[in-house]
XYZ file of C-alpha atoms in Angstrom:
551
model
C 98.787 65.218 104.376
C 95.115 66.066 103.902
C 95.441 69.307 105.817
C 98.605 70.263 103.927
C 96.878 69.696 100.597
C 94.012 71.962 101.619
C 96.284 74.658 103.018
C 98.261 74.764 99.775
C 95.205 76.135 97.997
C 94.304 78.679 100.691
C 95.563 82.287 100.249
C 97.591 82.554 103.462
C 97.758 86.323 103.629
C 94.089 86.941 102.932
C 92.970 87.219 106.542
C 95.905 89.423 107.454
C 95.342 91.874 104.606
C 91.630 92.244 105.067
C 91.562 92.300 108.831
C 94.162 95.041 109.020
C 92.409 96.977 106.330
C 88.811 96.641 107.357
C 88.983 96.568 111.103
C 91.661 98.794 112.418
C 93.985 100.969 110.408
C 91.960 101.935 107.426
C 95.094 100.561 105.797
C 95.199 98.184 103.036
C 93.362 99.507 100.425
C 90.395 97.644 100.130
C 87.784 98.239 102.653
C 87.726 101.703 104.047
C 85.920 103.561 101.342
C 82.736 101.849 102.455
C 82.261 104.257 105.330
C 80.598 107.610 105.027
C 79.386 110.382 107.250
C 75.609 110.320 107.303
C 74.289 113.605 108.629
C 71.445 115.963 107.933
C 73.748 118.921 107.318
C 77.154 120.332 108.145
C 75.957 122.179 111.229
C 76.313 120.893 114.743
C 79.873 119.768 114.025
C 82.938 121.280 115.639
C 83.274 124.704 114.002
C 80.807 123.710 111.228
C 83.707 123.968 108.827
C 84.284 123.938 105.088
C 81.058 125.277 103.690
C 82.254 124.374 100.210
C 83.586 127.796 99.325
C 85.255 128.083 95.904
C 89.018 127.912 95.759
C 91.430 129.063 93.073
C 94.727 127.122 93.101
C 97.880 129.165 93.516
C 101.596 128.637 93.002
C 103.183 127.574 96.288
C 106.775 126.884 97.418
C 108.181 123.511 96.463
C 111.523 121.701 96.475
C 112.728 118.859 94.238
C 115.698 116.529 93.919
C 116.624 113.578 91.740
C 115.220 110.192 92.729
C 115.744 106.706 91.254
C 113.140 103.940 91.522
C 114.296 100.359 90.945
C 112.936 96.843 91.264
C 114.371 93.378 91.876
C 114.925 92.890 88.135
C 117.364 95.794 88.039
C 115.046 98.102 86.097
C 115.251 101.773 86.962
C 113.155 104.900 86.518
C 114.662 108.326 87.145
C 112.499 111.160 88.381
C 112.276 114.152 90.702
C 111.041 113.834 94.274
C 109.878 116.877 96.194
C 107.526 118.506 98.650
C 104.922 121.238 98.299
C 104.197 123.524 101.235
C 100.479 124.140 101.793
C 98.345 125.527 104.625
C 96.888 122.891 106.927
C 93.511 124.653 106.804
C 93.002 126.922 103.801
C 91.339 130.232 104.501
C 92.276 130.258 108.201
C 94.761 132.913 109.212
C 97.715 131.638 111.213
C 97.207 127.991 110.252
C 100.243 125.720 110.200
C 102.109 124.755 107.043
C 102.301 121.078 106.097
C 104.209 119.257 103.336
C 102.736 117.242 100.471
C 105.178 114.698 99.046
C 105.250 114.082 95.290
C 107.339 112.564 92.520
C 107.473 113.659 88.889
C 108.640 111.296 86.153
C 109.148 112.937 82.789
C 107.600 111.614 79.596
C 109.816 109.863 77.073
C 107.820 110.858 74.029
C 108.335 113.841 71.754
C 104.613 114.658 71.713
C 103.352 114.125 75.268
C 99.733 114.364 76.336
C 98.831 116.465 79.381
C 100.488 115.080 82.524
C 98.871 112.278 84.503
C 98.415 112.321 88.273
C 98.300 108.844 89.823
C 96.068 109.039 92.920
C 96.425 106.312 95.523
C 93.673 104.332 97.189
C 92.811 103.730 100.786
C 92.846 106.589 101.650
C 95.382 104.948 103.937
C 97.767 103.981 101.158
C 100.503 106.012 99.518
C 101.473 106.716 95.950
C 105.241 106.961 96.253
C 106.530 104.139 98.456
C 104.391 101.491 96.757
C 105.535 102.652 93.333
C 109.254 102.390 94.105
C 109.329 98.688 93.266
C 105.857 97.124 93.169
C 104.491 99.372 90.425
C 107.548 100.217 88.407
C 105.877 98.905 85.258
C 103.083 101.465 85.686
C 105.585 104.283 85.782
C 107.333 103.156 82.612
C 104.013 102.595 80.808
C 102.780 106.100 81.554
C 106.032 107.652 80.348
C 104.847 106.763 76.850
C 101.848 109.072 77.357
C 103.054 112.092 79.338
C 104.663 113.260 82.548
C 103.541 111.164 85.535
C 102.999 112.676 88.978
C 102.711 110.579 92.141
C 101.224 112.225 95.236
C 100.927 111.144 98.858
C 97.814 112.584 100.456
C 98.148 114.936 103.409
C 99.029 113.083 106.595
C 99.892 109.934 104.623
C 102.961 108.217 103.204
C 105.907 110.584 102.847
C 103.789 113.701 103.412
C 104.341 115.353 106.784
C 103.204 115.327 109.448
C 102.214 111.659 109.247
C 99.181 111.264 111.456
C 99.055 107.739 112.825
C 99.228 106.155 116.265
C 100.215 102.601 117.253
C 97.315 100.612 118.657
C 97.114 97.517 120.774
C 94.611 94.935 119.613
C 93.815 92.689 122.568
C 92.374 89.787 120.612
C 90.609 88.771 117.442
C 86.916 89.596 117.100
C 84.312 90.197 114.432
C 81.963 91.703 116.998
C 80.796 95.059 115.681
C 80.413 96.744 119.046
C 83.889 95.674 120.160
C 85.377 96.960 116.919
C 83.554 100.254 117.222
C 84.608 100.695 120.846
C 88.211 100.085 119.850
C 87.954 102.767 117.179
C 86.330 105.168 119.580
C 88.978 104.721 122.279
C 91.963 104.694 119.945
C 90.582 107.541 117.848
C 90.091 109.812 120.820
C 93.549 109.099 122.201
C 95.192 109.639 118.820
C 93.274 112.854 118.175
C 94.126 114.219 121.625
C 97.792 113.434 121.034
C 97.974 115.341 117.754
C 95.751 118.160 118.969
C 98.256 118.755 121.748
C 100.918 119.066 119.029
C 98.916 121.715 117.163
C 97.350 119.575 114.403
C 94.046 120.911 113.036
C 91.980 117.920 111.901
C 89.530 120.149 110.074
C 92.156 120.307 107.324
C 91.974 116.582 106.552
C 89.080 115.938 104.178
C 88.403 115.270 100.482
C 88.158 118.955 99.558
C 91.594 119.665 101.006
C 93.041 116.656 99.139
C 91.669 117.980 95.842
C 92.996 121.475 96.512
C 96.445 120.077 97.341
C 96.710 118.388 93.943
C 95.457 121.512 92.160
C 98.063 123.657 93.942
C 100.772 121.133 93.159
C 100.065 120.994 89.441
C 99.910 124.751 88.931
C 103.084 125.083 91.008
C 104.765 122.615 88.633
C 103.700 124.797 85.722
C 100.890 122.707 84.215
C 97.690 124.246 82.858
C 95.693 121.007 82.635
C 96.258 117.394 83.672
C 94.599 113.981 83.719
C 93.929 111.858 86.786
C 93.805 108.111 87.280
C 93.107 105.984 90.312
C 91.457 102.915 91.770
C 89.123 102.789 94.786
C 89.699 105.931 96.866
C 91.840 107.131 93.970
C 88.608 107.174 91.935
C 86.822 109.212 94.613
C 89.781 111.604 94.751
C 89.683 111.920 90.939
C 85.979 112.778 91.026
C 86.622 115.307 93.782
C 89.123 117.044 91.518
C 86.704 116.984 88.583
C 84.012 118.574 90.753
C 86.252 121.026 92.592
C 88.571 122.082 89.739
C 86.870 121.115 86.456
C 88.860 123.542 84.301
C 92.105 121.822 85.252
C 91.100 118.221 84.512
C 91.760 116.943 80.991
C 90.707 113.292 81.310
C 89.969 110.752 84.016
C 90.644 106.982 84.012
C 89.211 105.217 87.055
C 88.239 101.812 88.470
C 86.920 100.519 91.771
C 84.493 103.429 91.529
C 82.535 105.066 94.293
C 81.340 108.603 94.035
C 81.061 111.754 96.078
C 77.418 111.128 97.023
C 76.816 107.571 98.124
C 80.367 106.493 98.883
C 78.979 104.061 101.420
C 76.803 102.469 98.748
C 73.557 100.694 99.498
C 72.909 97.226 100.955
C 71.129 96.224 97.759
C 74.221 97.248 95.752
C 76.470 94.989 97.815
C 74.035 92.088 97.587
C 73.769 92.427 93.825
C 77.560 92.283 93.513
C 77.648 89.180 95.735
C 74.936 87.525 93.660
C 77.068 88.174 90.573
C 79.998 86.481 92.307
C 77.919 83.466 93.310
C 76.698 83.156 89.726
C 80.288 83.224 88.476
C 81.509 80.656 91.001
C 78.653 78.213 90.411
C 80.228 77.263 87.104
C 83.646 76.437 88.583
C 84.818 72.845 89.187
C 85.276 73.584 92.896
C 81.678 74.690 93.393
C 80.266 71.858 91.315
C 82.254 69.251 93.230
C 80.939 70.594 96.535
C 77.378 71.614 95.727
C 76.370 70.304 92.311
C 75.453 72.493 89.373
C 73.303 75.106 91.165
C 73.836 74.214 94.793
C 76.278 76.974 95.864
C 73.613 79.681 96.003
C 71.185 77.455 97.851
C 73.856 76.394 100.367
C 74.713 80.026 101.085
C 71.038 80.908 101.565
C 70.571 77.848 103.774
C 73.454 78.927 106.021
C 72.078 82.443 106.368
C 68.489 81.356 106.998
C 69.553 78.808 109.619
C 71.779 81.213 111.531
C 69.265 84.057 111.325
C 66.666 81.818 112.966
C 69.023 80.046 115.389
C 72.379 81.742 116.102
C 75.150 79.443 117.275
C 77.702 80.245 119.964
C 81.051 78.448 120.070
C 84.074 78.971 122.317
C 87.554 79.071 120.854
C 91.006 79.777 122.239
C 92.493 83.190 121.446
C 95.890 83.954 122.965
C 95.368 80.890 125.097
C 92.166 82.297 126.566
C 88.618 81.094 125.871
C 86.530 83.517 123.844
C 82.899 83.157 122.802
C 82.140 83.518 119.142
C 78.528 83.967 118.053
C 77.555 82.931 114.546
C 74.524 84.627 113.041
C 73.825 85.977 109.567
C 75.587 89.244 110.417
C 78.704 87.397 111.582
C 78.846 85.371 108.382
C 78.581 88.497 106.236
C 81.517 89.957 108.193
C 83.499 86.739 107.786
C 83.033 86.862 104.023
C 84.163 90.473 104.064
C 87.180 89.927 106.345
C 88.301 87.035 104.185
C 88.098 89.366 101.173
C 85.932 86.706 99.587
C 83.591 89.381 98.216
C 86.221 91.791 96.867
C 88.498 90.238 94.290
C 89.413 87.044 92.481
C 92.158 85.897 94.827
C 89.955 86.280 97.882
C 86.950 84.718 96.144
C 88.890 81.467 95.740
C 88.030 80.538 99.325
C 84.327 81.433 99.229
C 83.051 77.942 98.237
C 85.191 76.445 101.026
C 83.806 78.891 103.611
C 80.214 78.292 102.549
C 80.774 74.527 102.536
C 82.301 74.566 106.029
C 79.474 76.703 107.414
C 76.871 74.542 105.700
C 78.453 71.529 107.431
C 78.236 73.450 110.741
C 82.004 73.546 111.282
C 81.623 76.819 113.181
C 84.411 76.334 115.701
C 86.807 75.447 112.906
C 85.958 78.557 110.885
C 86.335 80.787 113.957
C 89.647 79.188 114.935
C 90.990 79.481 111.404
C 90.231 83.206 111.322
C 91.687 83.759 114.799
C 94.879 81.869 113.944
C 95.375 83.913 110.800
C 94.811 87.092 112.762
C 97.362 86.152 115.427
C 99.937 85.350 112.740
C 99.306 88.730 111.134
C 99.844 90.537 114.410
C 103.280 88.974 114.673
C 104.267 90.211 111.210
C 103.479 93.921 111.448
C 102.385 96.494 114.032
C 98.966 98.108 113.808
C 98.341 101.827 113.592
C 95.310 104.068 113.814
C 95.480 106.312 110.752
C 94.031 109.566 112.063
C 94.184 111.433 108.753
C 92.690 108.438 106.916
C 89.732 108.148 109.274
C 89.167 111.911 109.196
C 89.064 111.804 105.399
C 86.667 108.848 105.508
C 84.404 110.534 108.042
C 84.138 113.424 105.592
C 82.741 111.323 102.762
C 79.427 113.033 103.383
C 76.215 112.059 101.635
C 73.137 113.943 100.501
C 69.727 113.931 102.138
C 68.376 111.973 99.174
C 70.943 109.248 99.529
C 70.460 109.153 103.294
C 66.719 108.672 102.879
C 67.224 105.748 100.510
C 69.861 104.265 102.808
C 67.545 104.577 105.823
C 64.723 102.867 103.934
C 66.921 99.913 103.052
C 68.143 99.602 106.624
C 64.583 98.829 107.700
C 64.159 95.948 105.307
C 64.510 92.355 106.565
C 67.973 90.830 106.402
C 66.736 88.124 104.042
C 66.513 90.695 101.242
C 70.294 91.169 101.262
C 72.116 88.684 103.466
C 75.578 89.980 102.594
C 74.442 93.527 101.896
C 73.242 93.841 105.500
C 76.869 94.410 106.532
C 76.626 97.848 104.924
C 73.902 98.764 107.397
C 76.489 98.903 110.155
C 79.780 99.778 108.508
C 78.849 103.417 108.026
C 79.227 103.816 111.814
C 82.246 101.563 112.322
C 84.779 104.363 112.592
C 83.006 106.186 115.418
C 82.950 109.464 113.488
C 80.259 110.891 115.759
C 81.648 109.474 119.002
C 85.170 110.740 118.450
C 83.874 114.063 117.131
C 85.751 114.342 113.841
C 85.154 117.754 112.202
C 82.920 117.492 109.142
C 82.532 119.312 105.897
C 79.086 120.463 104.841
C 76.862 117.947 103.065
C 76.695 120.538 100.283
C 79.805 118.726 99.035
C 77.529 115.804 98.128
C 75.230 117.864 95.910
C 74.806 116.501 92.353
C 76.966 117.993 89.623
C 77.480 117.613 85.904
C 80.971 117.407 84.462
C 82.333 117.659 80.934
C 85.500 115.755 81.880
C 85.774 112.623 79.683
C 85.944 109.416 81.718
C 87.263 105.915 81.088
C 85.700 103.578 83.674
C 86.340 99.915 84.421
C 83.778 98.105 86.592
C 84.272 94.636 88.093
C 81.025 92.661 87.995
C 81.326 91.292 91.544
C 83.236 94.132 93.171
C 81.793 94.010 96.702
C 83.874 96.937 97.830
C 82.575 99.384 95.220
C 79.621 97.570 93.608
C 78.634 98.068 89.973
C 75.289 99.733 90.791
C 76.962 102.381 92.931
C 79.642 102.904 90.302
C 77.016 103.602 87.636
C 75.267 106.118 89.886
C 78.584 107.883 90.432
C 79.330 107.990 86.723
C 75.958 109.612 85.990
C 77.574 112.930 87.006
C 79.720 112.814 83.847
C 78.453 113.488 80.350
C 81.055 111.484 78.399
C 81.889 108.053 79.818
C 83.531 105.059 78.173
C 82.705 102.055 80.374
C 83.761 98.420 80.272
C 82.249 95.877 82.646
C 84.565 92.981 83.439
C 82.537 89.848 84.137
C 84.345 87.821 86.780
C 86.286 90.881 87.945
C 86.441 92.373 91.431
C 87.908 95.461 93.053
C 91.584 95.091 92.136
C 92.299 96.566 88.739
C 95.838 95.128 88.641
C 94.451 91.650 89.213
C 92.022 92.161 86.333
C 94.793 93.509 84.128
C 96.776 90.307 84.648
C 93.826 88.382 83.225
C 93.004 90.994 80.564
C 96.210 92.834 79.555
C 94.322 95.005 77.059
C 92.944 96.997 79.997
C 96.261 98.808 80.448
C 96.471 99.563 76.737
C 92.955 101.051 76.687
C 93.801 103.213 79.700
C 96.987 104.505 78.088
C 95.263 105.241 74.804
C 92.457 107.089 76.560
C 94.824 109.271 78.564
C 96.683 110.013 75.329
C 93.448 111.330 73.784
C 92.057 108.290 71.948
C 88.203 108.196 71.873
C 88.289 104.378 72.384
C 85.673 103.627 69.756
C 86.764 99.967 69.871
C 86.285 99.536 73.627
C 84.026 96.524 74.310
C 81.050 97.006 76.630
C 81.822 93.781 78.497
C 84.759 91.414 78.854
C 84.505 87.991 80.443
C 87.469 86.628 82.398
C 88.337 82.988 82.873
C 86.528 81.234 85.755
C 88.068 81.772 89.176
C 90.390 78.940 90.168
C 88.615 78.259 93.466
C 90.007 75.944 96.138
C 88.982 72.344 95.507
C 88.340 70.074 98.489
C 89.229 66.430 97.700
C 86.604 63.744 98.183
C 88.187 62.323 101.317
C 88.141 65.764 102.952
C 84.474 66.095 102.093
C 83.941 62.725 103.717
C 85.485 64.004 106.948
C 83.252 67.084 106.835
C 80.209 64.835 106.376
C 81.335 62.827 109.424
C 81.325 66.000 111.493
C 85.118 66.409 111.527
C 85.259 69.682 109.628
C 86.274 71.572 112.777
C 89.353 69.384 113.114
C 90.457 70.087 109.556
C 89.953 73.845 109.753
C 91.613 74.234 113.149
C 94.808 72.796 111.724
C 94.922 75.010 108.651
């Protein structure tokens, strides 16, 4: 009964979502935009491609047919679904033609604003399939503003070819070197497969994504348009504002990371985590476990202890014994894999994780993660998203950002216990080892844009931290920003708590200056998992491993 009561409060799909997203497929929307391509310049890469030459969008062939989106409630939205034919590598004679999938949903107002392009995140996600039922309300809301265009990025979703390869994950691990080796092996095999089929990977990068949208909109007959997106959708929006400023009317973004510094800095991630700890310390769950200010101290105690004396435990994975080493780096990865640093739903389990680690229930924590991973593997196959990783590897950064990043990497881990994870994630996708073609770092040069921006920042967003978001927004002259205290990376989750967010976004895209937008909004405390007193007693008796292994 005790175990059942605890499990009832634990988000069962958390480990599945984050592990798939952050470790293997670049799928899932949350974690992949944390990787960038650190390099001194664009030379030395295969073909030294894309030297950031200007590009003027042109009208290209497209086809459209009627499409109906519906949800479980019987609601329907009628639109047009089509494909746009574009060159795989612009400016290269004889390059193949690929198809970009899109949907247009007409406005239902007599005086529409410029059309709105909804750009998906990831970049492993898609804009069309997810909107067919899960986001039907978004489509109907935007119809009150103007025409809405959904786009699937090249190589993704319904766009063709779809560049992904099934992968075999032998067993659960949070070991960085094992993860990186998996990416290297799978990436090479997947690239070789598609190369043999004539795919040119040098066409899969942020510049090409921006040019695709520009071509699509002029082909549909629009002179200007607005863009909106969360996470990678925000990066994609900024890429359009930099690449095609004359076309962009307005931009509404959240989960923000910019063209230079998409990896963010370790200090940024730590600051976001500190904001989360401060928010959670006031919750009943944290107070019952740690007292009024004990959560932060318990977390620091765990990190300090494991940094000085790492602990190795052996657990069963697929029936086979596997060592699992706990140090401060492992704990930072556990927090990340559990999505405990990203959004409100994931953060519900953070006090429980810190409490279990503070009580030295290491084997239980490792077994819990492994069990969740095995269950996830039974639910859905894993794929290596070749186009996604290529796009991520082309999130190049400037020499200035690289210098600051390198300086922070040399600092002791105690300065940013959770932020230290960023020191390694920039290399997790084996961009150098696989040999992904790169665009020039000139793409990361600073720019100034006149495009008006509406920006929402979650105070503890560990995926795209507030400090990095503000740096990104400094490229824009006119920015309306709201900081949501107690908010993370998921804008839809925040909108459930603060419905006015959607109204402000709609008004902004319709041309409203938003003079009444508050600078900050504070959400209700996170409803974190509460451990009953008798469970705490078992943890204090050294039986925490038993409880966690059965969750």
